[in-house]
PDB file of C-alpha atoms and ligand atoms in Angstrom:
ATOM      1  CA  UNK A   1       2.404 -30.510  -0.004  1.00 87.00           C
ATOM      2  CA  UNK A   2       3.521 -30.903   3.579  1.00 95.00           C
ATOM      3  CA  UNK A   3       3.421 -28.174   6.174  1.00 97.00           C
ATOM      4  CA  UNK A   4       6.360 -27.226   8.356  1.00 97.00           C
ATOM      5  CA  UNK A   5       4.993 -28.113  11.767  1.00 98.00           C
ATOM      6  CA  UNK A   6       5.400 -25.821  14.737  1.00 97.00           C
ATOM      7  CA  UNK A   7       6.759 -22.954  12.652  1.00 97.00           C
ATOM      8  CA  UNK A   8       5.437 -19.417  12.360  1.00 98.00           C
ATOM      9  CA  UNK A   9       6.997 -16.914   9.986  1.00 97.00           C
ATOM     10  CA  UNK A  10       6.418 -13.197  10.554  1.00 97.00           C
ATOM     11  CA  UNK A  11       6.884 -10.606   7.830  1.00 97.00           C
ATOM     12  CA  UNK A  12       6.412  -6.952   8.764  1.00 97.00           C
ATOM     13  CA  UNK A  13       4.827  -4.506   6.355  1.00 98.00           C
ATOM     14  CA  UNK A  14       3.163  -1.114   6.357  1.00 98.00           C
ATOM     15  CA  UNK A  15       0.065   0.132   4.577  1.00 98.00           C
ATOM     16  CA  UNK A  16      -1.820   3.386   4.477  1.00 98.00           C
ATOM     17  CA  UNK A  17      -2.151   6.757   2.837  1.00 98.00           C
ATOM     18  CA  UNK A  18      -0.208   9.991   2.477  1.00 98.00           C
ATOM     19  CA  UNK A  19      -2.107  13.114   1.388  1.00 98.00           C
ATOM     20  CA  UNK A  20      -1.000  16.611   0.471  1.00 97.00           C
ATOM     21  CA  UNK A  21      -3.192  19.657  -0.139  1.00 97.00           C
ATOM     22  CA  UNK A  22      -2.713  21.420  -3.440  1.00 97.00           C
ATOM     23  CA  UNK A  23      -0.964  24.785  -3.150  1.00 95.00           C
ATOM     24  CA  UNK A  24       0.782  27.313  -5.366  1.00 93.00           C
ATOM     25  CA  UNK A  25       4.316  26.317  -4.448  1.00 93.00           C
ATOM     26  CA  UNK A  26       5.436  22.700  -4.117  1.00 93.00           C
ATOM     27  CA  UNK A  27       2.169  20.876  -4.881  1.00 96.00           C
ATOM     28  CA  UNK A  28       0.239  22.692  -7.620  1.00 97.00           C
ATOM     29  CA  UNK A  29      -2.914  21.051  -8.990  1.00 97.00           C
ATOM     30  CA  UNK A  30      -1.809  19.333 -12.208  1.00 96.00           C
ATOM     31  CA  UNK A  31      -3.237  20.473 -15.511  1.00 96.00           C
ATOM     32  CA  UNK A  32      -6.391  18.550 -16.300  1.00 96.00           C
ATOM     33  CA  UNK A  33      -7.275  17.759 -12.697  1.00 97.00           C
ATOM     34  CA  UNK A  34     -10.764  18.907 -11.745  1.00 96.00           C
ATOM     35  CA  UNK A  35     -10.815  22.230  -9.844  1.00 96.00           C
ATOM     36  CA  UNK A  36     -12.923  20.639  -7.094  1.00 97.00           C
ATOM     37  CA  UNK A  37     -10.040  18.310  -6.232  1.00 98.00           C
ATOM     38  CA  UNK A  38      -8.230  19.684  -3.197  1.00 98.00           C
ATOM     39  CA  UNK A  39      -5.558  17.038  -2.546  1.00 98.00           C
ATOM     40  CA  UNK A  40      -3.128  14.622  -4.085  1.00 98.00           C
ATOM     41  CA  UNK A  41      -2.828  11.360  -2.209  1.00 98.00           C
ATOM     42  CA  UNK A  42      -1.438   7.893  -2.441  1.00 98.00           C
ATOM     43  CA  UNK A  43      -2.346   4.548  -0.939  1.00 98.00           C
ATOM     44  CA  UNK A  44       0.335   1.894  -0.607  1.00 98.00           C
ATOM     45  CA  UNK A  45       1.428  -1.440   0.787  1.00 98.00           C
ATOM     46  CA  UNK A  46       5.161  -1.851   1.253  1.00 98.00           C
ATOM     47  CA  UNK A  47       7.907  -3.383   3.331  1.00 97.00           C
ATOM     48  CA  UNK A  48       9.111  -1.627   6.466  1.00 96.00           C
ATOM     49  CA  UNK A  49      11.961   0.695   5.420  1.00 93.00           C
ATOM     50  CA  UNK A  50      11.326  -0.355   1.823  1.00 90.00           C
ATOM     51  CA  UNK A  51      12.462  -3.930   2.327  1.00 94.00           C
ATOM     52  CA  UNK A  52      11.363  -6.352  -0.387  1.00 95.00           C
ATOM     53  CA  UNK A  53       7.932  -7.956   0.073  1.00 97.00           C
ATOM     54  CA  UNK A  54       7.356  -9.039  -3.517  1.00 97.00           C
ATOM     55  CA  UNK A  55       8.548 -12.573  -2.783  1.00 96.00           C
ATOM     56  CA  UNK A  56       5.572 -13.291  -0.510  1.00 97.00           C
ATOM     57  CA  UNK A  57       2.997 -10.677  -1.542  1.00 98.00           C
ATOM     58  CA  UNK A  58       2.246 -11.063  -5.217  1.00 98.00           C
ATOM     59  CA  UNK A  59      -0.733  -8.828  -5.866  1.00 98.00           C
ATOM     60  CA  UNK A  60      -2.625  -6.032  -4.166  1.00 98.00           C
ATOM     61  CA  UNK A  61      -6.062  -4.869  -5.179  1.00 98.00           C
ATOM     62  CA  UNK A  62      -7.138  -1.433  -3.995  1.00 98.00           C
ATOM     63  CA  UNK A  63     -10.855  -0.688  -4.059  1.00 98.00           C
ATOM     64  CA  UNK A  64     -11.335   3.080  -4.109  1.00 98.00           C
ATOM     65  CA  UNK A  65     -14.512   5.125  -3.824  1.00 98.00           C
ATOM     66  CA  UNK A  66     -16.903   4.446  -6.697  1.00 97.00           C
ATOM     67  CA  UNK A  67     -16.855   8.131  -7.681  1.00 93.00           C
ATOM     68  CA  UNK A  68     -13.299   7.584  -8.931  1.00 96.00           C
ATOM     69  CA  UNK A  69     -12.837   6.335 -12.490  1.00 94.00           C
ATOM     70  CA  UNK A  70     -11.546   2.752 -12.569  1.00 97.00           C
ATOM     71  CA  UNK A  71     -12.064   2.430  -8.863  1.00 98.00           C
ATOM     72  CA  UNK A  72     -10.676  -1.128  -8.744  1.00 98.00           C
ATOM     73  CA  UNK A  73      -6.903  -0.958  -9.087  1.00 98.00           C
ATOM     74  CA  UNK A  74      -4.929  -4.169  -9.251  1.00 98.00           C
ATOM     75  CA  UNK A  75      -1.162  -4.057  -8.943  1.00 98.00           C
ATOM     76  CA  UNK A  76       0.958  -7.147  -9.649  1.00 98.00           C
ATOM     77  CA  UNK A  77       4.404  -7.611  -8.147  1.00 98.00           C
ATOM     78  CA  UNK A  78       5.476  -9.130 -11.471  1.00 97.00           C
ATOM     79  CA  UNK A  79       4.679  -5.890 -13.309  1.00 96.00           C
ATOM     80  CA  UNK A  80       6.679  -3.763 -10.863  1.00 96.00           C
ATOM     81  CA  UNK A  81       9.613  -6.183 -10.981  1.00 95.00           C
ATOM     82  CA  UNK A  82       9.654  -5.989 -14.803  1.00 94.00           C
ATOM     83  CA  UNK A  83       9.512  -2.187 -14.685  1.00 93.00           C
ATOM     84  CA  UNK A  84      12.387  -2.195 -12.205  1.00 93.00           C
ATOM     85  CA  UNK A  85      14.439  -4.450 -14.467  1.00 91.00           C
ATOM     86  CA  UNK A  86      13.893  -2.035 -17.339  1.00 89.00           C
ATOM     87  CA  UNK A  87      15.336   0.735 -15.150  1.00 85.00           C
ATOM     88  CA  UNK A  88      18.631  -0.934 -14.340  1.00 74.00           C
ATOM     89  CA  UNK A  89      21.344   0.364 -16.577  1.00 66.00           C
ATOM     90  CA  UNK A  90      18.990   3.102 -17.718  1.00 65.00           C
ATOM     91  CA  UNK A  91      19.970   6.746 -17.498  1.00 69.00           C
ATOM     92  CA  UNK A  92      16.668   7.894 -16.049  1.00 72.00           C
ATOM     93  CA  UNK A  93      18.057   7.977 -12.517  1.00 76.00           C
ATOM     94  CA  UNK A  94      14.740   6.583 -11.316  1.00 81.00           C
ATOM     95  CA  UNK A  95      14.820   4.427  -8.211  1.00 86.00           C
ATOM     96  CA  UNK A  96      13.301   0.945  -8.267  1.00 89.00           C
ATOM     97  CA  UNK A  97       9.759   0.784  -6.953  1.00 91.00           C
ATOM     98  CA  UNK A  98       9.352  -1.233  -3.746  1.00 93.00           C
ATOM     99  CA  UNK A  99       5.702  -0.537  -3.040  1.00 97.00           C
ATOM    100  CA  UNK A 100       2.290  -1.483  -4.328  1.00 98.00           C
ATOM    101  CA  UNK A 101       0.995   2.038  -4.800  1.00 98.00           C
ATOM    102  CA  UNK A 102      -1.831   4.031  -6.350  1.00 98.00           C
ATOM    103  CA  UNK A 103      -1.563   7.805  -6.802  1.00 98.00           C
ATOM    104  CA  UNK A 104      -4.771   9.825  -7.035  1.00 98.00           C
ATOM    105  CA  UNK A 105      -6.307  13.236  -6.525  1.00 98.00           C
ATOM    106  CA  UNK A 106      -9.645  14.079  -4.954  1.00 97.00           C
ATOM    107  CA  UNK A 107     -11.682  16.056  -2.479  1.00 97.00           C
ATOM    108  CA  UNK A 108     -13.121  13.559   0.012  1.00 98.00           C
ATOM    109  CA  UNK A 109     -12.143  10.958   2.542  1.00 98.00           C
ATOM    110  CA  UNK A 110     -13.456   7.400   2.320  1.00 98.00           C
ATOM    111  CA  UNK A 111     -12.656   3.833   3.239  1.00 98.00           C
ATOM    112  CA  UNK A 112     -10.278   1.953   0.960  1.00 98.00           C
ATOM    113  CA  UNK A 113     -10.473  -1.834   0.769  1.00 98.00           C
ATOM    114  CA  UNK A 114      -7.066  -3.437   0.308  1.00 98.00           C
ATOM    115  CA  UNK A 115      -6.947  -7.072  -0.745  1.00 98.00           C
ATOM    116  CA  UNK A 116      -3.665  -8.947  -0.392  1.00 98.00           C
ATOM    117  CA  UNK A 117      -2.882 -11.937  -2.619  1.00 98.00           C
ATOM    118  CA  UNK A 118      -0.042 -14.234  -1.638  1.00 98.00           C
ATOM    119  CA  UNK A 119       2.260 -16.436  -3.635  1.00 94.00           C
ATOM    120  CA  UNK A 120       0.254 -19.361  -5.029  1.00 93.00           C
ATOM    121  CA  UNK A 121       2.579 -21.840  -3.298  1.00 93.00           C
ATOM    122  CA  UNK A 122       1.465 -20.455   0.067  1.00 96.00           C
ATOM    123  CA  UNK A 123      -2.023 -21.904  -0.224  1.00 95.00           C
ATOM    124  CA  UNK A 124      -3.206 -18.783   1.642  1.00 96.00           C
ATOM    125  CA  UNK A 125      -6.514 -17.187   0.793  1.00 97.00           C
ATOM    126  CA  UNK A 126      -6.459 -13.467  -0.012  1.00 98.00           C
ATOM    127  CA  UNK A 127      -6.762 -11.239   3.024  1.00 98.00           C
ATOM    128  CA  UNK A 128      -8.702  -7.987   3.209  1.00 98.00           C
ATOM    129  CA  UNK A 129      -7.638  -4.838   5.060  1.00 98.00           C
ATOM    130  CA  UNK A 130      -9.622  -1.645   5.496  1.00 98.00           C
ATOM    131  CA  UNK A 131      -8.034   1.754   5.568  1.00 98.00           C
ATOM    132  CA  UNK A 132      -9.593   5.182   6.005  1.00 98.00           C
ATOM    133  CA  UNK A 133      -8.111   7.703   3.589  1.00 98.00           C
ATOM    134  CA  UNK A 134      -7.272  10.832   5.561  1.00 98.00           C
ATOM    135  CA  UNK A 135      -6.956  14.161   3.781  1.00 98.00           C
ATOM    136  CA  UNK A 136      -7.333  16.494   6.749  1.00 97.00           C
ATOM    137  CA  UNK A 137      -5.065  16.822   9.768  1.00 96.00           C
ATOM    138  CA  UNK A 138      -6.281  14.647  12.631  1.00 95.00           C
ATOM    139  CA  UNK A 139      -4.962  13.627  16.009  1.00 92.00           C
ATOM    140  CA  UNK A 140      -5.755  13.207  19.651  1.00 93.00           C
ATOM    141  CA  UNK A 141      -5.132  16.868  20.330  1.00 95.00           C
ATOM    142  CA  UNK A 142      -4.547  20.248  18.710  1.00 96.00           C
ATOM    143  CA  UNK A 143      -0.743  19.861  18.842  1.00 95.00           C
ATOM    144  CA  UNK A 144      -0.857  16.680  16.747  1.00 93.00           C
ATOM    145  CA  UNK A 145      -3.127  18.350  14.204  1.00 94.00           C
ATOM    146  CA  UNK A 146      -0.910  21.416  14.074  1.00 95.00           C
ATOM    147  CA  UNK A 147       2.144  19.216  13.437  1.00 93.00           C
ATOM    148  CA  UNK A 148       0.410  17.709  10.389  1.00 92.00           C
ATOM    149  CA  UNK A 149      -0.654  21.134   9.157  1.00 91.00           C
ATOM    150  CA  UNK A 150       2.880  22.502   9.277  1.00 92.00           C
ATOM    151  CA  UNK A 151       4.344  19.268   7.874  1.00 90.00           C
ATOM    152  CA  UNK A 152       2.176  19.720   4.797  1.00 91.00           C
ATOM    153  CA  UNK A 153       1.376  15.991   4.722  1.00 96.00           C
ATOM    154  CA  UNK A 154      -1.345  13.944   6.300  1.00 97.00           C
ATOM    155  CA  UNK A 155       0.078  10.542   7.067  1.00 97.00           C
ATOM    156  CA  UNK A 156      -2.101   7.599   8.084  1.00 97.00           C
ATOM    157  CA  UNK A 157       0.079   4.506   8.182  1.00 98.00           C
ATOM    158  CA  UNK A 158      -0.449   1.183   9.894  1.00 98.00           C
ATOM    159  CA  UNK A 159       2.369  -1.194  10.768  1.00 98.00           C
ATOM    160  CA  UNK A 160       1.334  -4.834  10.514  1.00 97.00           C
ATOM    161  CA  UNK A 161       2.850  -8.222  10.705  1.00 97.00           C
ATOM    162  CA  UNK A 162       1.849 -10.959   8.315  1.00 97.00           C
ATOM    163  CA  UNK A 163       1.922 -14.326  10.028  1.00 97.00           C
ATOM    164  CA  UNK A 164       2.344 -17.524   8.073  1.00 97.00           C
ATOM    165  CA  UNK A 165       1.397 -20.367  10.353  1.00 97.00           C
ATOM    166  CA  UNK A 166       2.908 -23.761   9.547  1.00 98.00           C
ATOM    167  CA  UNK A 167       3.647 -22.800   5.928  1.00 98.00           C
ATOM    168  CA  UNK A 168       3.846 -25.389   3.180  1.00 97.00           C
ATOM    169  CA  UNK A 169       7.435 -26.586   2.696  1.00 97.00           C
ATOM    170  CA  UNK A 170       7.726 -25.077  -0.761  1.00 96.00           C
ATOM    171  CA  UNK A 171       6.499 -21.708   0.458  1.00 97.00           C
ATOM    172  CA  UNK A 172       8.705 -21.931   3.556  1.00 97.00           C
ATOM    173  CA  UNK A 173      11.705 -22.106   1.215  1.00 97.00           C
ATOM    174  CA  UNK A 174      10.536 -18.974  -0.593  1.00 96.00           C
ATOM    175  CA  UNK A 175      10.019 -17.165   2.704  1.00 96.00           C
ATOM    176  CA  UNK A 176      13.425 -18.016   4.090  1.00 95.00           C
ATOM    177  CA  UNK A 177      15.687 -17.867   1.055  1.00 88.00           C
ATOM    178  CA  UNK A 178      15.504 -14.056   0.746  1.00 64.00           C
TER     179      UNK A 178
HETATM  180  C1  SLL B   1     -17.629  12.149   1.353  1.00 82.62           C
HETATM  181  N1  SLL B   1     -18.392   9.892   1.677  1.00 82.62           N
HETATM  182  O1  SLL B   1     -18.752  12.573   1.048  1.00 82.62           O
HETATM  183  C2  SLL B   1     -17.343  10.664   1.167  1.00 82.62           C
HETATM  184  C3  SLL B   1     -17.139  10.399  -0.276  1.00 82.62           C
HETATM  185  C4  SLL B   1     -15.649  10.625  -2.176  1.00 82.62           C
HETATM  186  C5  SLL B   1     -14.406  11.248  -2.611  1.00 82.62           C
HETATM  187  C6  SLL B   1     -15.848  10.909  -0.722  1.00 82.62           C
HETATM  188  C7  SLL B   1     -13.669  11.855  -6.140  1.00 82.62           C
HETATM  189  C8  SLL B   1     -12.497  12.072  -6.956  1.00 82.62           C
HETATM  190  C9  SLL B   1     -12.806  11.980  -8.432  1.00 82.62           C
HETATM  191  C10 SLL B   1     -13.422  11.918  -4.666  1.00 82.62           C
HETATM  192  O2  SLL B   1     -12.536  12.522  -4.090  1.00 82.62           O
HETATM  193  N2  SLL B   1     -14.351  11.249  -4.015  1.00 82.62           N
HETATM  194  O3  SLL B   1     -13.848  12.548  -8.817  1.00 82.62           O
HETATM  195  O4  SLL B   1     -12.007  11.387  -9.120  1.00 82.62           O
HETATM  196  O5  SLL B   1     -16.770  12.863   1.842  1.00 82.62           O
END
């Protein structure tokens, strides 16, 4: 295929983790979860303000710590889209899923490897991101830590921009017909 010369397409997205300590009120440890697990957490890749990214990002593979069963988690856009289609018209009241996401519980922080796979028409190789799972309040100062403590959530999110440089014509159409 031919490339569209002199063109760069930017698509914003956000990735990271959100963690919550177990407690007796709004986040009890689920039945069956090991008593040494202290937190529930999730890792995700999604569009900014939940905008659609499934048209350019087709698969995300999360590599978790090896102490976690099934530590390689692969999420396909196609699977989420099918699940969303099954929801429409349903009475479940569930909202469509816009994110590549893995929900887990655990006790320790570690580095998560996030591999992004693009639409095959893009000709782009997969790209790898690294993200440190944060369970404990952090910050540049005590005030920032205190804010996380009282918020009950430890948020570690990174805003990124995916650049497609001189995309193939076919992929350019996909990128711009949204
Ligand atoms: C640490 N280097 O020592 C890190 C390792 C591993 C965290 C953290 C296991 C969860 C499960 C879990 O939370 N591992 O057993 O499913 O802090």
